Each structure stands twice: as structure tokens, then as C-alpha cells.
């Protein structure tokens, strides 16, 4: 077999492959044998039909079978011969395939770009200080306090923050909208996430009263159309919060005094802030390295990932009962600004993957079975799935290589972060090497490291990986 490669761009190549007849013949013979086992020709036993008879009865069938068998094999051999790493399915064209002659075909494919790694020594990055404010502590304590609140019926109109028991029915042109009717539902006024306009409608309504308002649904067959919503309030309830004292601390925690509870909340917030700082350090170091290298990106991969990200955003907004237009209006962002920001994040994500892959390859970073198992269990927990079911799904859909690559990228990123100089806004060195997964600082001798190996959410697998 002979092959030649033409570089169409830094991320796309065209292979021209010529396979001599001698290399085609085994596949052709196997194709005739396969067809002979499948047909019945009078005068011949099954499997003993000569190729000439098969060709007369089914002209070209064996050659087509042989072509399907050999194209994939020779394409892979040509990739290996020319040190190309494909990123998508190729566009194959058969140029020549005559009787008793060679096979010639071309294959255009997106390929992994060549990357010249920049010097990673002396990388510097800065992150925000770890700061736990009194407001942070108060917010957490109030959230805990709310869990132990009681609801008291009140004889007054509903206010923001009250709980109301409601019946709700949506109609379009006098006809009930399917799936848009609930009864006896407890809802906190101002919480949002149900129907646009519901919170405004409920404020000022007393028990036994009905309010009708116009809104647009975000799910179902009537998305984007005006509907009439009638909401009836049967109860208005006010939260009665417990006093912030020692009795509350003993009821809500393992502590005897409120001072101890408050100190524990502050400590836990601090640990969480340190983990957030570590994640920010990881992102900042990766960004600093990306600024030192230019990585060509295959547009097909970028486009596919853009479409997947956009669809994911719209799906998440739909689950939250919000349209993309409503979200953009709330964020004060135009459609063009949203698309530009999404494009930037996707390009940074794809570039980061290529860069980390190259670092992992150059450093010969490997993954053992224990690391793979731990990573898959953690991913299962993050997605709320049963670990065994998650592993079975990964195996069934051949996602294990993707998991391995995620781990390699994470380990490459961890090495970068450990060798970089990271300081907070006050100029203090940020402790990363001995940061434990719970946010505490470990003993240097123990070398217990925080898991900074997770690639950022924006650096997820490209969409073309099923």
C-alpha cells in the first residue's frame, strides 16, 4: 500500500491511498466465499458456487463487499503511516477500483493540530482572596433557620415570602390547557420558577380570592402563546422562625451554643471558599498558558460543540421554566453578546483540551485502574446516578477511553498548577499542594492533594464524542 498526505489546513488533511490488487485479493476471495454461503444456485452446493457464477448472477456484489471490508483497514493504516490523529469521520471518495487493478481512494478528515508547547516554567496566576463575610455567615444561618421554621395561617393578603396554597388553571380561548392545572399546591411567593407573572399576581391576594392574569407558557404545544391563568388562594401562611439562641443550636446541630454553631458555619464557608479558590487557580493557570500558544481549531468540532452547548443551555432554561429570550433579558445581554460569549468559551475549551492532551502525551502520563474507577464513581455521584449503572453505560457506549482522556488531562493540569506561582489579591502564596478535598490544609509530609484534576465545565468533551 502507498499513501500520501496533503495538508489542507493545520487541522485538515487529505490522504491519497493506493492499494495493489495483491492486497485486495484476500478481501475479494473472502467476499466471494461469504456470498457463496448465502445463495442457492442450482447445480452447486451451498458455499461451493464459483466466483464467475456469483459475478454473473450478482455483478459487482463481491467487489462492493470487499471494498467495505478493506477501506476502513487501509484508511487506519494510512493514518498511522502518516502520524495523523483523526478528530471526526472522514469524507471518502473512491477514485479507482477496476477489475484486477489497484484500489485508489482519497479521504479528507479533520486532524489533531501540531502544537509546539510553550515554556511552562515560571507560570504566574492570581486569584481572589479567601474572604468569609458576616453577610455570608448570616445567609447560611438564615437558610438553616428556615429549615426549622413553622407555618402559621394569617388573615391578611399574601406578601412576598409568604407561603400560599393554590389551585391553578391555564386556558386558551376558553379551553383548558392540557398539563397546566394543579390543585392544593404549596408555593412560596417570590420563589419563581413556575409561571411568569405568578408572583406578581399572588401579592395582595387573600385566602378565598381568585386572580386571573395573562402569561406565556415555556413548555408544551403552546410555547410562546398567550394563555389566561386563574389562580385561587385557599391559605396564606407566614413563616415563624426560631430564635437564634442556644436552644436553636442544640435543635439544629450537634453544638451546645449558638456561638459554636456560628463559628462552625464560618469555618465550613472558609473551607468551601478555599476549594473555590483552588478551582479559580486551576482556571487561571490554564488561561495563562493558553495565552502563550496559538492553537488552530477545526471549525467542524467548534461548530458541533457550539450547537451542543446552545442546546444544553436551552434545555436547562426550559427545566427552570424560562425561555432563552427571557433569560437574556434578565441578564441584560443581547443574542449577539450571548453567541459571542458562547463561541469564546467553546474555543477556549477545545484549545485547552488539545493543549492538555499534548502535555499528557509529552509527559507520558498514564492512568491506572484505581484512578479510572475513582473517577467514574465520582462522575456517577455528581450526576446522581448509581455507580454500577454509570460504569455499565460507559462500557456499553465505549466511553471509557473518553474517561481515561479526562483523567490524563486533569493530571496534566494538576502538574501545571503545582509548578506555577499562584498568589491571591493580597500577594500571598496560595496553598494548593496540601489542600484536602474537604477544603482543609493537610500536613506537608502527607502530601494530600485537592482534586484539581477536574477539567473546568467549559472544558468538557467535544460534542462529537458520543
Short mmCIF file of C-alpha atoms in Angstrom, two decimals:
data_model
loop_
_atom_site.label_atom_id
_atom_site.label_comp_id
_atom_site.label_asym_id
_atom_site.label_seq_id
_atom_site.Cartn_x
_atom_site.Cartn_y
_atom_site.Cartn_z
CA UNK A 1 0.00 0.00 0.00
CA UNK A 2 1.17 3.50 -0.84
CA UNK A 3 -0.18 6.64 0.78
CA UNK A 4 0.44 10.36 0.54
CA UNK A 5 -0.89 13.20 2.62
CA UNK A 6 -1.79 16.72 1.55
CA UNK A 7 -2.16 19.32 4.29
CA UNK A 8 -5.26 21.35 3.50
CA UNK A 9 -5.03 23.38 6.71
CA UNK A 10 -3.40 22.97 10.13
CA UNK A 11 -6.47 20.93 11.15
CA UNK A 12 -7.46 19.15 7.94
CA UNK A 13 -5.64 16.69 5.71
CA UNK A 14 -6.31 14.76 2.52
CA UNK A 15 -4.98 11.22 2.25
CA UNK A 16 -4.47 9.57 -1.12
CA UNK A 17 -4.16 5.80 -0.77
CA UNK A 18 -3.32 3.19 -3.40
CA UNK A 19 -3.83 -0.48 -2.56
CA UNK A 20 -2.35 -3.00 -5.05
CA UNK A 21 -4.53 -5.87 -6.26
CA UNK A 22 -2.40 -8.38 -4.34
CA UNK A 23 -3.56 -6.77 -1.07
CA UNK A 24 -7.15 -6.61 -2.28
CA UNK A 25 -7.37 -10.26 -3.32
CA UNK A 26 -7.74 -11.78 0.20
CA UNK A 27 -10.71 -9.49 0.90
CA UNK A 28 -12.18 -10.25 -2.53
CA UNK A 29 -11.80 -14.01 -2.00
CA UNK A 30 -13.43 -13.71 1.42
CA UNK A 31 -16.31 -11.74 -0.12
CA UNK A 32 -16.96 -14.44 -2.76
CA UNK A 33 -16.89 -17.09 -0.03
CA UNK A 34 -19.33 -15.12 2.14
CA UNK A 35 -21.79 -14.65 -0.74
CA UNK A 36 -21.46 -18.33 -1.73
CA UNK A 37 -22.63 -19.30 1.75
CA UNK A 38 -25.71 -17.11 1.44
CA UNK A 39 -27.11 -18.06 -2.01
CA UNK A 40 -28.64 -21.09 -3.65
CA UNK A 41 -27.65 -21.79 -7.27
CA UNK A 42 -29.00 -24.95 -8.97
CA UNK A 43 -26.22 -27.46 -9.62
CA UNK A 44 -23.94 -26.15 -6.88
CA UNK A 45 -23.74 -26.99 -3.19
CA UNK A 46 -24.10 -24.08 -0.76
CA UNK A 47 -20.70 -22.48 -0.30
CA UNK A 48 -19.27 -24.07 -3.47
CA UNK A 49 -20.52 -21.57 -6.05
CA UNK A 50 -17.58 -20.39 -8.23
CA UNK A 51 -16.74 -16.67 -8.31
CA UNK A 52 -17.52 -16.47 -12.03
CA UNK A 53 -21.08 -17.73 -11.42
CA UNK A 54 -21.52 -15.30 -8.49
CA UNK A 55 -20.31 -12.45 -10.66
CA UNK A 56 -22.75 -13.42 -13.43
CA UNK A 57 -25.71 -13.66 -11.03
CA UNK A 58 -24.76 -10.73 -8.79
CA UNK A 59 -22.41 -8.47 -10.75
CA UNK A 60 -20.24 -6.27 -8.54
CA UNK A 61 -21.61 -7.62 -5.23
CA UNK A 62 -18.35 -9.26 -4.17
CA UNK A 63 -16.28 -6.22 -5.12
CA UNK A 64 -18.59 -3.99 -3.08
CA UNK A 65 -18.34 -6.36 -0.11
CA UNK A 66 -14.54 -6.42 -0.39
CA UNK A 67 -14.42 -2.64 -0.69
CA UNK A 68 -16.40 -2.19 2.54
CA UNK A 69 -14.05 -4.62 4.26
CA UNK A 70 -10.78 -3.08 3.16
CA UNK A 71 -11.49 0.67 3.09
CA UNK A 72 -11.58 1.05 6.87
CA UNK A 73 -8.47 -1.08 7.39
CA UNK A 74 -6.36 0.73 4.79
CA UNK A 75 -7.61 4.13 5.98
CA UNK A 76 -6.41 3.39 9.51
CA UNK A 77 -3.07 2.10 8.19
CA UNK A 78 -2.63 5.31 6.18
CA UNK A 79 -3.36 7.43 9.25
CA UNK A 80 -0.74 5.54 11.26
CA UNK A 81 1.78 5.67 8.41
CA UNK A 82 1.47 9.45 8.25
CA UNK A 83 1.19 10.06 12.03
CA UNK A 84 -2.25 11.64 11.80
CA UNK A 85 -4.82 11.68 14.63
CA UNK A 86 -8.38 11.99 13.23
CA UNK A 87 -10.99 14.07 15.04
CA UNK A 88 -14.06 13.10 13.03
CA UNK A 89 -15.31 10.71 10.39
CA UNK A 90 -13.54 11.09 7.02
CA UNK A 91 -15.05 12.07 3.69
CA UNK A 92 -14.01 9.14 1.48
CA UNK A 93 -14.04 9.08 -2.32
CA UNK A 94 -13.12 6.01 -4.37
CA UNK A 95 -11.05 7.24 -7.31
CA UNK A 96 -10.18 3.93 -8.99
CA UNK A 97 -11.45 0.39 -8.48
CA UNK A 98 -11.18 -1.68 -11.68
CA UNK A 99 -11.20 -5.42 -12.27
CA UNK A 100 -7.84 -6.97 -11.37
CA UNK A 101 -6.45 -3.50 -10.75
CA UNK A 102 -5.45 -1.47 -7.69
CA UNK A 103 -7.82 0.40 -5.43
CA UNK A 104 -7.24 4.13 -5.14
CA UNK A 105 -9.21 6.33 -2.78
CA UNK A 106 -8.95 9.69 -1.02
CA UNK A 107 -10.03 10.60 2.49
CA UNK A 108 -10.41 14.15 3.81
CA UNK A 109 -10.55 14.39 7.58
CA UNK A 110 -10.18 16.85 10.45
CA UNK A 111 -6.97 16.08 12.31
CA UNK A 112 -5.38 16.97 15.61
CA UNK A 113 -3.20 20.04 15.07
CA UNK A 114 0.51 20.02 15.75
CA UNK A 115 1.25 22.03 18.89
CA UNK A 116 4.57 23.45 19.98
CA UNK A 117 4.40 23.56 23.74
CA UNK A 118 5.43 26.87 25.31
CA UNK A 119 7.74 27.04 28.28
CA UNK A 120 5.68 26.18 31.35
CA UNK A 121 8.33 27.25 33.87
CA UNK A 122 7.51 30.36 35.84
CA UNK A 123 3.81 30.43 35.02
CA UNK A 124 2.10 33.02 37.20
CA UNK A 125 -1.56 33.50 38.06
CA UNK A 126 -3.57 35.45 40.59
CA UNK A 127 -6.88 34.71 42.27
CA UNK A 128 -9.19 36.48 44.69
CA UNK A 129 -8.58 36.38 48.43
CA UNK A 130 -10.44 33.85 50.54
CA UNK A 131 -12.87 36.03 52.46
CA UNK A 132 -15.85 34.97 54.55
CA UNK A 133 -18.01 37.98 55.37
CA UNK A 134 -20.56 38.38 58.14
CA UNK A 135 -23.19 38.55 55.39
CA UNK A 136 -22.08 35.11 54.14
CA UNK A 137 -22.45 33.65 57.61
CA UNK A 138 -25.83 35.30 58.14
CA UNK A 139 -27.13 33.94 54.84
CA UNK A 140 -26.13 30.39 55.78
CA UNK A 141 -27.57 30.67 59.28
CA UNK A 142 -30.81 32.09 57.89
CA UNK A 143 -31.05 29.16 55.45
CA UNK A 144 -30.63 26.73 58.35
CA UNK A 145 -33.12 28.72 60.40
CA UNK A 146 -35.66 28.47 57.57
CA UNK A 147 -35.48 24.68 57.68
CA UNK A 148 -36.79 24.74 61.24
CA UNK A 149 -39.48 27.37 60.65
CA UNK A 150 -43.17 26.69 61.21
CA UNK A 151 -46.04 27.92 59.03
CA UNK A 152 -48.84 29.90 60.67
CA UNK A 153 -52.13 30.75 58.93
CA UNK A 154 -52.69 34.52 58.69
CA UNK A 155 -55.82 36.53 57.93
CA UNK A 156 -54.28 39.06 55.56
CA UNK A 157 -53.32 39.35 51.88
CA UNK A 158 -50.24 37.42 50.75
CA UNK A 159 -46.87 39.18 50.85
CA UNK A 160 -43.53 38.37 49.30
CA UNK A 161 -42.03 35.45 51.23
CA UNK A 162 -45.35 34.05 52.43
CA UNK A 163 -46.44 30.51 51.63
CA UNK A 164 -49.76 30.10 49.86
CA UNK A 165 -51.81 27.02 48.99
CA UNK A 166 -53.15 27.48 45.48
CA UNK A 167 -55.24 25.97 42.71
CA UNK A 168 -54.10 26.98 39.25
CA UNK A 169 -55.63 26.51 35.79
CA UNK A 170 -54.49 27.81 32.40
CA UNK A 171 -56.90 28.27 29.47
CA UNK A 172 -56.57 29.25 25.82
CA UNK A 173 -59.64 30.68 24.13
CA UNK A 174 -61.76 29.27 26.96
CA UNK A 175 -60.35 25.75 26.60
CA UNK A 176 -58.25 24.22 29.41
CA UNK A 177 -54.59 23.76 28.53
CA UNK A 178 -53.54 20.16 28.95
CA UNK A 179 -50.99 19.67 31.73
CA UNK A 180 -51.40 23.24 33.03
CA UNK A 181 -53.67 22.61 36.01
CA UNK A 182 -52.71 21.97 39.66
CA UNK A 183 -54.60 21.97 42.95
CA UNK A 184 -53.65 22.13 46.62
CA UNK A 185 -50.10 23.22 45.77
CA UNK A 186 -47.95 24.95 48.41
CA UNK A 187 -45.89 27.75 46.91
CA UNK A 188 -43.67 30.47 48.38
CA UNK A 189 -44.43 33.87 46.91
CA UNK A 190 -41.36 35.30 45.21
CA UNK A 191 -39.60 31.98 44.74
CA UNK A 192 -40.12 31.98 40.97
CA UNK A 193 -39.51 29.06 38.64
CA UNK A 194 -43.17 28.28 37.88
CA UNK A 195 -45.12 30.59 35.60
CA UNK A 196 -44.02 34.06 34.60
CA UNK A 197 -46.25 36.61 36.35
CA UNK A 198 -47.44 34.27 39.13
CA UNK A 199 -45.55 36.03 41.93
CA UNK A 200 -46.88 39.47 40.95
CA UNK A 201 -50.40 38.05 40.75
CA UNK A 202 -50.26 36.48 44.22
CA UNK A 203 -49.09 39.55 46.11
CA UNK A 204 -52.14 41.17 47.72
CA UNK A 205 -54.47 38.17 47.28
CA UNK A 206 -56.20 36.82 50.40
CA UNK A 207 -57.44 33.30 51.16
CA UNK A 208 -60.59 32.54 49.17
CA UNK A 209 -59.79 35.03 46.40
CA UNK A 210 -59.00 34.39 42.73
CA UNK A 211 -56.68 36.29 40.42
CA UNK A 212 -56.55 35.98 36.62
CA UNK A 213 -53.52 37.06 34.62
CA UNK A 214 -52.07 36.60 31.15
CA UNK A 215 -48.76 34.88 30.57
CA UNK A 216 -46.85 32.70 28.09
CA UNK A 217 -46.01 29.05 28.66
CA UNK A 218 -42.46 27.77 28.16
CA UNK A 219 -43.38 24.10 27.68
CA UNK A 220 -45.93 22.11 25.72
CA UNK A 221 -47.69 22.79 22.43
CA UNK A 222 -48.45 26.43 23.25
CA UNK A 223 -44.91 27.70 23.83
CA UNK A 224 -44.75 31.44 23.21
CA UNK A 225 -48.54 31.90 23.01
CA UNK A 226 -50.64 33.97 25.42
CA UNK A 227 -52.79 31.99 27.86
CA UNK A 228 -55.12 33.02 30.68
CA UNK A 229 -54.16 31.72 34.12
CA UNK A 230 -56.64 31.66 37.00
CA UNK A 231 -55.06 31.17 40.41
CA UNK A 232 -57.15 30.67 43.56
CA UNK A 233 -55.63 31.03 47.03
CA UNK A 234 -57.04 28.78 49.75
CA UNK A 235 -54.47 29.54 52.50
CA UNK A 236 -51.96 32.27 53.29
CA UNK A 237 -49.23 31.20 55.71
CA UNK A 238 -46.45 33.13 57.34
CA UNK A 239 -43.10 31.65 58.35
CA UNK A 240 -42.38 31.75 62.08
CA UNK A 241 -38.63 31.48 62.51
CA UNK A 242 -36.94 30.15 65.67
CA UNK A 243 -34.85 32.50 67.80
CA UNK A 244 -31.11 32.42 67.15
CA UNK A 245 -30.08 31.17 70.58
CA UNK A 246 -28.51 28.15 72.25
CA UNK A 247 -31.80 26.21 72.06
CA UNK A 248 -31.77 26.65 68.28
CA UNK A 249 -28.14 25.48 68.09
CA UNK A 250 -28.98 22.33 70.04
CA UNK A 251 -32.05 21.67 67.87
CA UNK A 252 -30.33 22.29 64.52
CA UNK A 253 -26.82 20.95 65.14
CA UNK A 254 -24.50 18.98 67.39
CA UNK A 255 -23.38 22.17 69.19
CA UNK A 256 -24.49 23.37 72.63
CA UNK A 257 -24.29 27.09 71.95
CA UNK A 258 -25.20 29.38 69.08
CA UNK A 259 -21.68 30.84 69.16
CA UNK A 260 -20.23 27.39 68.43
CA UNK A 261 -22.73 26.85 65.62
CA UNK A 262 -21.90 30.22 64.06
CA UNK A 263 -18.16 29.52 64.30
CA UNK A 264 -18.65 26.16 62.58
CA UNK A 265 -20.63 27.80 59.77
CA UNK A 266 -17.83 30.33 59.28
CA UNK A 267 -15.21 27.56 59.21
CA UNK A 268 -17.17 25.49 56.69
CA UNK A 269 -17.66 28.52 54.48
CA UNK A 270 -13.92 29.15 54.63
CA UNK A 271 -13.19 25.60 53.50
CA UNK A 272 -15.60 25.98 50.61
CA UNK A 273 -14.01 29.29 49.63
CA UNK A 274 -10.57 27.65 49.61
CA UNK A 275 -11.86 24.98 47.23
CA UNK A 276 -13.35 27.67 45.02
CA UNK A 277 -10.01 29.47 45.09
CA UNK A 278 -8.23 26.26 44.06
CA UNK A 279 -10.62 25.87 41.11
CA UNK A 280 -10.04 29.51 40.16
CA UNK A 281 -6.27 28.93 40.36
CA UNK A 282 -6.58 25.96 38.03
CA UNK A 283 -8.53 28.04 35.51
CA UNK A 284 -6.15 31.00 35.80
CA UNK A 285 -3.03 28.88 35.26
CA UNK A 286 -4.57 27.20 32.21
CA UNK A 287 -5.61 30.59 30.83
CA UNK A 288 -2.09 31.95 31.36
CA UNK A 289 -0.62 29.05 29.40
CA UNK A 290 -3.18 29.35 26.60
CA UNK A 291 -2.15 32.98 26.16
CA UNK A 292 1.39 31.80 25.35
CA UNK A 293 0.43 29.50 22.47
CA UNK A 294 -1.73 29.72 19.37
CA UNK A 295 -3.72 26.55 18.69
CA UNK A 296 -5.53 26.13 15.36
CA UNK A 297 -9.03 24.74 15.83
CA UNK A 298 -11.07 22.57 13.45
CA UNK A 299 -14.22 24.55 12.67
CA UNK A 300 -16.35 21.41 12.41
CA UNK A 301 -15.51 20.49 16.01
CA UNK A 302 -16.16 24.05 17.20
CA UNK A 303 -19.50 24.21 15.37
CA UNK A 304 -20.65 20.86 16.72
CA UNK A 305 -19.70 21.80 20.27
CA UNK A 306 -21.38 25.20 19.92
CA UNK A 307 -24.63 23.54 18.87
CA UNK A 308 -24.42 21.08 21.77
CA UNK A 309 -23.72 23.84 24.32
CA UNK A 310 -26.54 26.00 22.97
CA UNK A 311 -28.97 23.10 23.14
CA UNK A 312 -27.85 22.30 26.69
CA UNK A 313 -28.43 25.91 27.82
CA UNK A 314 -31.90 26.00 26.28
CA UNK A 315 -32.76 22.65 27.87
CA UNK A 316 -31.64 23.79 31.32
CA UNK A 317 -33.64 27.01 30.97
CA UNK A 318 -36.67 25.00 29.90
CA UNK A 319 -36.39 22.86 33.03
CA UNK A 320 -36.31 26.08 35.04
CA UNK A 321 -39.43 27.35 33.29
CA UNK A 322 -37.64 30.07 31.34
CA UNK A 323 -37.04 30.82 27.67
CA UNK A 324 -33.70 31.93 26.28
CA UNK A 325 -35.15 35.34 25.40
CA UNK A 326 -36.39 35.81 28.97
CA UNK A 327 -33.01 34.74 30.35
CA UNK A 328 -31.14 37.18 28.10
CA UNK A 329 -33.48 39.99 29.12
CA UNK A 330 -32.92 39.18 32.80
CA UNK A 331 -29.14 39.13 32.27
CA UNK A 332 -29.18 42.32 30.22
CA UNK A 333 -27.50 40.51 27.34
CA UNK A 334 -28.29 40.59 23.64
CA UNK A 335 -28.48 37.48 21.47
CA UNK A 336 -25.29 38.59 19.70
CA UNK A 337 -23.45 39.01 23.00
CA UNK A 338 -24.64 35.60 24.18
CA UNK A 339 -23.46 33.93 20.97
CA UNK A 340 -20.10 35.71 21.08
CA UNK A 341 -19.52 34.69 24.70
CA UNK A 342 -20.54 31.10 23.96
CA UNK A 343 -18.21 31.00 20.94
CA UNK A 344 -15.29 32.30 23.01
CA UNK A 345 -15.84 29.77 25.79
CA UNK A 346 -16.15 26.87 23.35
CA UNK A 347 -12.97 27.84 21.50
CA UNK A 348 -11.08 28.18 24.80
CA UNK A 349 -12.44 24.79 25.86
CA UNK A 350 -11.40 22.97 22.69
CA UNK A 351 -7.98 24.67 22.70
CA UNK A 352 -7.47 23.66 26.34
CA UNK A 353 -8.21 20.03 25.52
CA UNK A 354 -5.66 19.97 22.71
CA UNK A 355 -3.07 21.66 24.92
CA UNK A 356 -3.58 19.34 27.89
CA UNK A 357 -3.56 16.28 25.61
CA UNK A 358 -0.20 17.38 24.23
CA UNK A 359 1.21 17.91 27.72
CA UNK A 360 -0.06 14.49 28.79
CA UNK A 361 1.47 12.85 25.72
CA UNK A 362 4.82 14.58 26.15
CA UNK A 363 4.88 13.69 29.86
CA UNK A 364 3.78 10.11 29.14
CA UNK A 365 1.04 10.49 31.72
CA UNK A 366 -0.80 7.23 32.33
CA UNK A 367 -3.94 6.15 34.16
CA UNK A 368 -4.22 3.07 36.36
CA UNK A 369 -7.37 1.09 37.09
CA UNK A 370 -7.79 2.62 40.55
CA UNK A 371 -7.78 6.15 39.15
CA UNK A 372 -10.28 5.18 36.47
CA UNK A 373 -12.63 3.56 38.98
CA UNK A 374 -12.44 6.52 41.36
CA UNK A 375 -13.08 8.98 38.54
CA UNK A 376 -16.10 7.08 37.25
CA UNK A 377 -17.60 6.75 40.74
CA UNK A 378 -17.16 10.48 41.30
CA UNK A 379 -18.78 11.28 37.95
CA UNK A 380 -21.69 8.99 38.83
CA UNK A 381 -22.17 10.74 42.17
CA UNK A 382 -22.07 14.17 40.52
CA UNK A 383 -24.81 13.16 38.11
CA UNK A 384 -26.88 11.42 40.81
CA UNK A 385 -26.55 8.01 39.16
CA UNK A 386 -25.88 4.58 40.58
CA UNK A 387 -22.12 3.98 40.14
CA UNK A 388 -22.54 0.50 38.68
CA UNK A 389 -25.19 1.68 36.22
CA UNK A 390 -22.93 4.57 35.22
CA UNK A 391 -19.96 2.24 34.65
CA UNK A 392 -22.12 -0.16 32.62
CA UNK A 393 -23.32 2.74 30.45
CA UNK A 394 -19.75 3.93 29.87
CA UNK A 395 -18.67 0.42 28.86
CA UNK A 396 -21.70 -0.20 26.64
CA UNK A 397 -21.24 3.06 24.72
CA UNK A 398 -17.42 2.83 24.59
CA UNK A 399 -16.95 5.98 26.69
CA UNK A 400 -14.12 4.52 28.82
CA UNK A 401 -11.41 5.96 26.51
CA UNK A 402 -13.05 9.37 26.99
CA UNK A 403 -12.90 8.90 30.76
CA UNK A 404 -9.23 7.96 30.55
CA UNK A 405 -8.52 11.07 28.48
CA UNK A 406 -10.35 13.24 31.03
CA UNK A 407 -8.13 11.87 33.79
CA UNK A 408 -4.95 12.41 31.75
CA UNK A 409 -5.95 15.99 31.07
CA UNK A 410 -6.71 16.50 34.74
CA UNK A 411 -3.32 15.13 35.80
CA UNK A 412 -1.58 17.31 33.23
CA UNK A 413 -3.43 20.35 34.56
CA UNK A 414 -2.58 19.41 38.15
CA UNK A 415 1.11 19.32 37.25
CA UNK A 416 0.85 22.77 35.69
CA UNK A 417 -0.89 24.20 38.75
CA UNK A 418 1.63 22.70 41.17
CA UNK A 419 4.58 24.15 39.26
CA UNK A 420 3.00 27.59 38.81
CA UNK A 421 3.27 30.58 41.13
CA UNK A 422 -0.25 31.41 42.29
CA UNK A 423 -0.93 34.36 44.58
CA UNK A 424 -4.08 35.91 45.96
CA UNK A 425 -5.05 39.55 45.55
CA UNK A 426 -3.16 40.42 48.74
CA UNK A 427 0.04 38.94 47.35
CA UNK A 428 0.05 35.80 49.49
CA UNK A 429 1.08 32.45 48.00
CA UNK A 430 -1.96 30.18 47.59
CA UNK A 431 -1.61 26.75 49.21
CA UNK A 432 -2.67 24.12 46.69
CA UNK A 433 -0.44 21.10 47.05
CA UNK A 434 -1.65 20.15 50.53
CA UNK A 435 -5.26 21.25 50.17
CA UNK A 436 -7.55 18.36 51.04
CA UNK A 437 -10.83 17.57 49.20
CA UNK A 438 -12.78 18.93 52.21
CA UNK A 439 -11.02 22.31 51.99
CA UNK A 440 -8.72 21.84 54.97
CA UNK A 441 -4.94 22.23 54.71
CA UNK A 442 -3.12 18.93 55.24
CA UNK A 443 0.27 18.17 56.69
CA UNK A 444 3.00 18.84 54.07
CA UNK A 445 4.59 15.47 54.75
CA UNK A 446 1.31 13.73 53.97
CA UNK A 447 1.10 15.35 50.51
CA UNK A 448 -2.67 15.01 50.42
CA UNK A 449 -3.77 16.98 47.38
CA UNK A 450 -7.05 18.57 46.45
CA UNK A 451 -8.61 17.17 43.32
CA UNK A 452 -7.68 19.93 40.91
CA UNK A 453 -7.70 17.34 38.14
CA UNK A 454 -11.24 18.07 37.07
CA UNK A 455 -11.25 19.89 33.75
CA UNK A 456 -13.47 23.01 34.02
CA UNK A 457 -17.10 22.69 32.97
CA UNK A 458 -16.32 24.74 29.89
CA UNK A 459 -13.63 22.21 29.01
CA UNK A 460 -15.92 19.26 28.67
CA UNK A 461 -15.66 16.62 25.95
CA UNK A 462 -16.40 17.85 22.42
CA UNK A 463 -19.91 17.14 21.22
CA UNK A 464 -18.76 14.73 18.52
CA UNK A 465 -17.86 12.17 21.19
CA UNK A 466 -20.98 10.04 21.70
#
